[in-house]
CSV table of C-alpha atoms in Angstrom, one decimal:
chain,number,residue,atom,x,y,z
A,35,MET,CA,14.2,-5.3,15.3
A,36,ALA,CA,15.9,-2.0,13.2
A,37,ARG,CA,15.7,-1.6,10.1
A,38,THR,CA,19.1,-0.3,9.7
A,39,THR,CA,22.1,0.7,12.2
A,40,TYR,CA,24.1,3.8,12.4
A,41,GLN,CA,26.6,2.5,11.0
A,42,ASP,CA,25.2,1.6,7.8
A,43,LEU,CA,23.8,5.2,8.0
A,44,LEU,CA,27.5,5.9,8.5
A,45,ASP,CA,29.1,3.9,5.1
A,46,ALA,CA,26.5,5.3,2.5
A,47,GLY,CA,26.9,8.6,3.8
A,48,VAL,CA,23.7,10.0,4.9
A,49,HIS,CA,25.8,12.5,6.6
A,50,PHE,CA,27.0,14.7,4.7
A,51,GLY,CA,24.6,17.6,4.2
A,52,HIS,CA,24.8,20.9,2.2
A,53,LEU,CA,27.1,23.7,2.1
A,54,THR,CA,26.4,25.8,5.6
A,55,ARG,CA,25.5,29.0,2.9
A,56,LYS,CA,22.5,26.9,1.0
A,57,TRP,CA,21.1,25.7,4.4
A,58,ASP,CA,17.6,26.5,5.4
A,59,PRO,CA,17.1,27.3,8.8
A,60,LYS,CA,14.2,24.7,9.9
A,61,MET,CA,16.2,22.1,9.9
A,62,SER,CA,18.3,23.3,12.2
A,63,GLN,CA,17.1,20.4,15.3
A,64,TYR,CA,18.3,18.2,12.5
A,65,ILE,CA,22.1,19.4,11.7
A,66,PHE,CA,24.7,17.7,14.5
A,67,MET,CA,27.7,20.2,12.8
A,68,GLU,CA,29.7,22.0,10.7
A,69,ARG,CA,32.7,21.0,9.8
A,70,ASN,CA,34.7,22.5,6.4
A,71,GLY,CA,32.0,24.0,5.5
A,72,ILE,CA,29.4,21.3,5.3
A,73,HIS,CA,26.4,20.5,7.7
A,74,ILE,CA,26.4,17.2,9.3
A,75,ILE,CA,23.2,15.2,9.8
A,76,ASP,CA,22.4,14.1,13.4
A,77,LEU,CA,22.7,10.4,12.3
A,78,ASN,CA,20.4,9.6,15.0
A,79,LYS,CA,17.5,11.2,14.5
A,80,THR,CA,17.2,10.4,11.4
A,81,LEU,CA,18.1,6.6,12.8
A,82,THR,CA,14.8,7.2,14.2
A,83,LYS,CA,12.7,9.1,12.1
A,84,VAL,CA,13.6,6.5,9.2
A,85,GLU,CA,12.3,4.1,11.6
A,86,GLU,CA,8.7,6.3,12.1
A,87,ALA,CA,8.5,6.8,8.5
A,88,ALA,CA,8.9,2.6,7.3
A,89,ALA,CA,6.1,1.9,10.5
A,90,ALA,CA,4.2,4.3,9.3
A,91,ILE,CA,4.3,3.8,5.3
A,92,LYS,CA,3.6,-0.3,6.3
A,93,GLN,CA,0.4,0.3,7.9
A,94,ILE,CA,-1.0,2.2,4.9
A,95,VAL,CA,0.3,-0.2,2.9
A,96,LYS,CA,-1.1,-2.8,5.2
A,97,SER,CA,-4.5,-1.5,4.4
A,98,GLY,CA,-4.1,-2.2,0.6
A,99,ARG,CA,-3.5,1.6,-0.6
A,100,LYS,CA,-0.4,2.9,-2.7
A,101,VAL,CA,2.4,4.8,-2.1
A,102,LEU,CA,3.5,7.1,-5.7
A,103,PHE,CA,7.3,7.4,-5.1
A,104,VAL,CA,8.8,10.4,-7.6
A,105,ALA,CA,12.0,11.2,-7.7
A,106,THR,CA,12.6,12.9,-10.7
A,107,LYS,CA,16.3,13.7,-9.7
A,108,LYS,CA,19.3,12.0,-12.2
A,109,GLN,CA,20.7,10.8,-9.2
A,110,ALA,CA,17.6,9.0,-8.0
A,111,LYS,CA,15.3,8.2,-10.9
A,112,ASP,CA,16.6,4.8,-12.1
A,113,ILE,CA,17.2,3.6,-8.1
A,114,VAL,CA,13.3,4.6,-7.2
A,115,ALA,CA,11.7,3.4,-11.0
A,116,GLU,CA,13.6,-0.7,-10.3
A,117,TYR,CA,12.5,-0.9,-6.1
A,118,ALA,CA,8.9,0.8,-7.5
A,119,LYS,CA,8.5,-1.9,-10.0
A,120,GLY,CA,9.6,-4.6,-7.7
A,121,VAL,CA,6.9,-4.7,-5.3
A,122,ASN,CA,3.9,-2.4,-8.1
A,123,MET,CA,4.0,0.8,-7.0
A,124,PRO,CA,3.5,3.5,-8.7
A,125,PHE,CA,6.0,5.7,-9.9
A,126,ILE,CA,6.8,9.2,-11.6
A,127,THR,CA,10.2,9.6,-12.4
A,128,GLU,CA,10.6,12.2,-15.1
A,129,ARG,CA,8.6,14.7,-15.0
A,130,TRP,CA,5.9,15.9,-12.2
A,131,LEU,CA,3.0,17.1,-14.3
A,132,GLY,CA,1.6,20.4,-12.2
A,133,GLY,CA,-1.8,19.4,-11.6
A,134,MET,CA,-1.1,15.0,-11.1
A,135,LEU,CA,-3.3,14.9,-8.3
A,136,THR,CA,-5.4,18.4,-8.0
A,137,ASN,CA,-6.7,17.1,-11.3
A,138,PHE,CA,-6.5,13.6,-11.1
A,139,ALA,CA,-8.8,12.7,-13.5
A,140,THR,CA,-7.7,14.7,-16.8
A,141,VAL,CA,-5.0,12.3,-15.7
A,142,ARG,CA,-6.6,9.5,-15.9
A,143,LYS,CA,-7.6,10.1,-19.5
A,144,SER,CA,-4.0,10.3,-20.3
A,145,ILE,CA,-3.4,7.3,-19.1
A,146,LYS,CA,-6.4,5.8,-21.2
A,147,LYS,CA,-5.5,7.1,-24.0
A,148,MET,CA,-2.1,5.2,-23.7
A,149,SER,CA,-4.1,2.2,-23.4
A,150,ASN,CA,-6.5,2.9,-26.1
A,151,ILE,CA,-3.0,3.4,-28.7
A,152,ASP,CA,-2.6,-0.2,-27.4
A,153,LYS,CA,-5.9,-2.1,-28.4
A,154,LEU,CA,-5.6,0.1,-32.1
A,155,THR,CA,-2.2,-2.0,-32.3
A,156,LYS,CA,-4.0,-5.4,-30.6
A,157,ASP,CA,-6.5,-5.2,-32.8
A,158,GLY,CA,-4.9,-4.3,-36.2
A,159,THR,CA,-6.6,-1.1,-37.1
A,160,TYR,CA,-3.2,0.6,-36.2
A,161,SER,CA,-1.8,-1.0,-39.2
A,162,ASN,CA,-4.8,0.1,-41.8
A,163,LEU,CA,-3.3,4.0,-40.9
A,164,SER,CA,-1.0,6.2,-43.3
A,165,LYS,CA,2.8,5.6,-42.5
A,166,LYS,CA,2.7,9.6,-41.4
A,167,GLU,CA,-0.7,9.0,-38.5
A,168,ARG,CA,1.6,5.6,-37.4
A,169,LEU,CA,4.6,7.6,-37.3
A,170,MET,CA,2.4,10.6,-34.9
A,171,ILE,CA,0.7,8.3,-33.2
A,172,GLN,CA,4.2,6.0,-32.4
A,173,ARG,CA,5.5,9.3,-31.1
A,174,GLU,CA,2.8,10.1,-29.0
A,175,ARG,CA,2.4,6.9,-27.6
A,176,ILE,CA,6.6,7.2,-25.9
A,177,LYS,CA,5.7,10.5,-24.9
A,178,LEU,CA,2.6,9.6,-22.9
A,179,GLU,CA,5.1,6.0,-21.4
A,180,THR,CA,7.6,8.5,-20.4
A,181,LEU,CA,5.8,10.4,-18.6
A,182,LEU,CA,3.2,7.9,-17.4
A,183,GLY,CA,4.2,5.2,-17.6
A,184,GLY,CA,4.9,4.5,-14.0
A,185,ILE,CA,1.2,5.3,-12.7
A,186,ALA,CA,-0.9,3.5,-15.8
A,187,ASP,CA,-2.5,0.8,-13.2
A,188,LEU,CA,-3.3,4.1,-11.2
A,189,ASN,CA,-6.8,4.0,-10.7
A,190,ARG,CA,-7.6,6.4,-7.8
A,191,LEU,CA,-5.0,9.1,-6.2
A,192,PRO,CA,-2.5,7.4,-4.2
A,193,ALA,CA,-2.7,7.2,-0.1
A,194,ALA,CA,0.8,8.5,0.3
A,195,LEU,CA,3.6,10.3,-1.3
A,196,PHE,CA,7.8,9.1,-0.8
A,197,LEU,CA,9.5,11.9,-2.0
A,198,ILE,CA,13.4,12.2,-3.1
A,199,ASP,CA,14.8,15.9,-2.4
A,200,VAL,CA,11.2,17.9,-1.5
A,201,LYS,CA,12.9,21.4,-2.9
A,202,LYS,CA,13.0,20.1,-6.3
A,203,GLU,CA,8.9,18.4,-5.6
A,204,HIS,CA,8.0,21.5,-4.5
A,205,ILE,CA,4.5,21.0,-7.1
A,206,ALA,CA,4.1,17.3,-5.8
A,207,VAL,CA,4.3,18.4,-2.1
A,208,SER,CA,1.4,21.3,-2.7
A,209,GLU,CA,-0.7,19.2,-4.2
A,210,ALA,CA,-0.4,16.8,-1.6
A,211,LEU,CA,-1.3,19.0,1.4
A,212,LYS,CA,-4.1,20.7,-1.3
A,213,LEU,CA,-5.2,17.3,-1.1
A,214,ASN,CA,-4.1,15.7,2.5
A,215,ILE,CA,-2.3,13.1,1.3
A,216,PRO,CA,0.7,12.2,3.5
A,217,THR,CA,4.1,12.8,2.5
A,218,PHE,CA,7.2,10.5,3.2
A,219,ALA,CA,10.7,12.7,2.0
A,220,MET,CA,14.5,12.6,2.4
A,221,VAL,CA,14.8,16.1,3.2
A,222,ASP,CA,18.4,17.6,3.4
A,223,THR,CA,19.3,20.4,4.5
A,224,ASN,CA,18.7,23.2,2.9
A,225,SER,CA,15.1,21.9,1.9
A,226,ASP,CA,12.1,23.0,4.7
A,227,PRO,CA,11.0,20.0,6.3
A,228,SER,CA,7.9,21.5,7.9
A,229,ASN,CA,5.4,20.9,5.2
A,230,ILE,CA,6.4,16.7,4.9
A,231,ASP,CA,4.6,14.4,7.6
A,232,PHE,CA,7.3,12.1,8.1
A,233,PRO,CA,10.6,14.2,7.2
A,234,ILE,CA,13.7,11.6,7.2
A,235,PRO,CA,17.1,13.5,7.2
A,236,ALA,CA,19.4,12.6,4.9
A,237,ASN,CA,21.5,12.9,2.2
A,238,ASP,CA,19.6,13.5,-1.0
A,239,ASP,CA,22.4,13.6,-3.6
A,240,ALA,CA,24.3,10.6,-2.9
A,241,THR,CA,23.0,7.4,-5.3
A,242,LYS,CA,24.6,4.7,-1.6
A,243,SER,CA,22.2,7.3,0.9
A,244,ILE,CA,19.4,7.0,-1.7
A,245,SER,CA,19.1,3.9,-2.0
A,246,LEU,CA,19.5,2.5,0.9
A,247,VAL,CA,16.8,4.9,2.5
A,248,THR,CA,14.5,3.7,-0.1
A,249,GLY,CA,15.3,0.5,0.2
A,250,ILE,CA,14.5,0.9,4.0
A,251,ILE,CA,10.8,1.8,2.6
A,252,ILE,CA,10.8,-0.4,0.4
A,253,GLN,CA,11.9,-3.2,2.9
A,254,ALA,CA,8.5,-1.9,5.2
A,255,ILE,CA,6.3,-1.9,2.1
A,256,VAL,CA,7.0,-6.0,1.3
A,257,GLU,CA,5.9,-6.8,5.2
A,258,GLY,CA,3.0,-5.2,5.1
A,259,LEU,CA,2.1,-6.5,2.0
A,260,GLU,CA,2.8,-9.7,3.6
A,261,GLU,CA,0.6,-9.3,6.4
A,262,ARG,CA,-1.7,-8.7,4.6
A,263,LYS,CA,-2.2,-11.7,2.2
A,264,ARG,CA,-1.5,-13.3,5.5
A,265,GLU,CA,-5.2,-11.3,7.4
A,266,LYS,CA,-6.4,-13.0,3.7
A,267,GLU,CA,-5.6,-16.5,4.1
A,268,ASP,CA,-6.9,-16.4,7.5
A,269,GLU,CA,-10.5,-14.6,6.3
A,270,ALA,CA,-10.8,-17.7,3.5
A,271,GLU,CA,-10.1,-19.9,6.2
A,272,LYS,CA,-12.5,-19.2,8.7
A,273,GLU,CA,-14.7,-18.7,5.7
A,274,ALA,CA,-14.5,-22.0,4.5
A,275,ALA,CA,-14.9,-22.9,8.0
A,276,VAL,CA,-17.7,-21.4,9.1
A,277,ALA,CA,-19.4,-22.4,4.8
A,278,LYS,CA,-18.4,-26.7,5.7
A,279,ALA,CA,-20.2,-25.7,9.4
A,280,LYS,CA,-23.8,-24.4,7.3
A,281,ALA,CA,-23.6,-27.7,5.0
A,282,ASP,CA,-23.0,-29.9,7.8
A,283,ALA,CA,-25.5,-29.1,10.1
A,284,PRO,CA,-28.3,-30.4,8.2
A,285,GLU,CA,-27.1,-33.2,7.7
A,286,ALA,CA,-27.3,-33.8,11.6
A,287,ALA,CA,-30.3,-32.3,12.2
A,288,ALA,CA,-31.6,-35.1,9.7
A,289,PRO,CA,-31.1,-38.2,11.5
A,290,ALA,CA,-33.5,-36.1,14.7
A,291,ALA,CA,-35.7,-35.4,12.6
A,292,ASP,CA,-36.3,-39.1,11.5
A,293,ARG,CA,-35.7,-40.1,15.4
A,294,ALA,CA,-38.6,-38.0,16.5
A,295,PRO,CA,-41.5,-40.0,15.2
A,296,ALA,CA,-40.3,-42.9,16.0
A,297,GLU,CA,-39.8,-41.7,20.2
A,298,ALA,CA,-43.0,-39.8,19.0
A,299,GLY,CA,-45.1,-43.7,18.4
A,300,LYS,CA,-43.5,-45.2,21.5
A,301,ARG,CA,-44.8,-42.8,24.4
A,302,ALA,CA,-48.3,-42.8,22.8
A,303,ARG,CA,-47.8,-47.1,22.9
A,304,LYS,CA,-47.0,-46.5,26.5
A,305,VAL,CA,-49.6,-43.9,27.3
A,306,ALA,CA,-51.7,-46.7,26.3
A,307,VAL,CA,-50.8,-49.6,27.7
A,308,GLU,CA,-50.8,-47.4,31.0
A,309,ALA,CA,-54.3,-47.2,30.7
A,310,ASP,CA,-55.1,-50.0,29.6
A,311,ALA,CA,-53.3,-51.4,32.9
A,312,ALA,CA,-55.1,-49.2,35.3
A,313,VAL,CA,-58.7,-49.8,33.5
A,314,ALA,CA,-58.3,-53.6,34.0
A,315,ASP,CA,-57.7,-52.9,37.6
A,316,GLU,CA,-60.3,-51.0,37.7
A,317,THR,CA,-63.0,-53.8,36.4
A,318,PRO,CA,-62.3,-56.8,39.2
A,319,THR,CA,-63.4,-53.8,42.5
A,320,ALA,CA,-66.5,-52.9,40.9
A,321,GLU,CA,-67.8,-56.2,40.2
A,322,LYS,CA,-66.8,-57.2,44.0
A,323,GLU,CA,-69.1,-54.0,44.8
A,324,GLU,CA,-72.4,-55.3,42.9
A,325,GLU,CA,-71.8,-58.6,44.6
């Protein structure tokens, strides 16, 4: 079943590109026509590309890995932050710090610093500091939360990036390229799609367009998470069944072991009776021969 329709894309204004004088020639394959000095995006290609991106991102999430959402432009930041929080995925919506991926160890130190400040507040150490020190720590905590709050739970590099406006987020794209991290992105007519693994030709300025495309990706992530959960439950059931079978096996073997000595005794008695019978049959014959 398709995740969206041509009409939905049309209603959201996904087809509106930039002015023709601002276009990137590498986007020509995704442009349908030019009208009133504006490029119109081919929605048939958008449909195909968004389905491909959703299917790929679903498999990534199904494997238990994280997708980092990046959207620092004001039209997109609130939408992306809300969607990402809903599926417990990391996000950057304020400013992309240079080296956030290529120098991830240093970024992790900053995140750890933020958690240490929280510990100070909880264990009472914070209240013992002077007013000036508390104010300085509080300001630093707010700054760290603003920049890194969305990736506080990200313990390792993300498996993929989803970006809004690759022209604005060019530093994130270049870092992902260096680390061979797959990129998914909304690409407008003024952007270069050649560095993106899964480009989605779409209007990246309108909130309706951003909300629709991001919502489709989030839907794919939800499907991936549900499938992963079901697979885990099935594995747990199989393991429980195997454990139960192993627990029942000794109980079934015990009666058989108990029967074994009794059956051996019966066989021994039978052999003894047959031997006595054979002796009894042979004795009269021997006596007759003597006479």
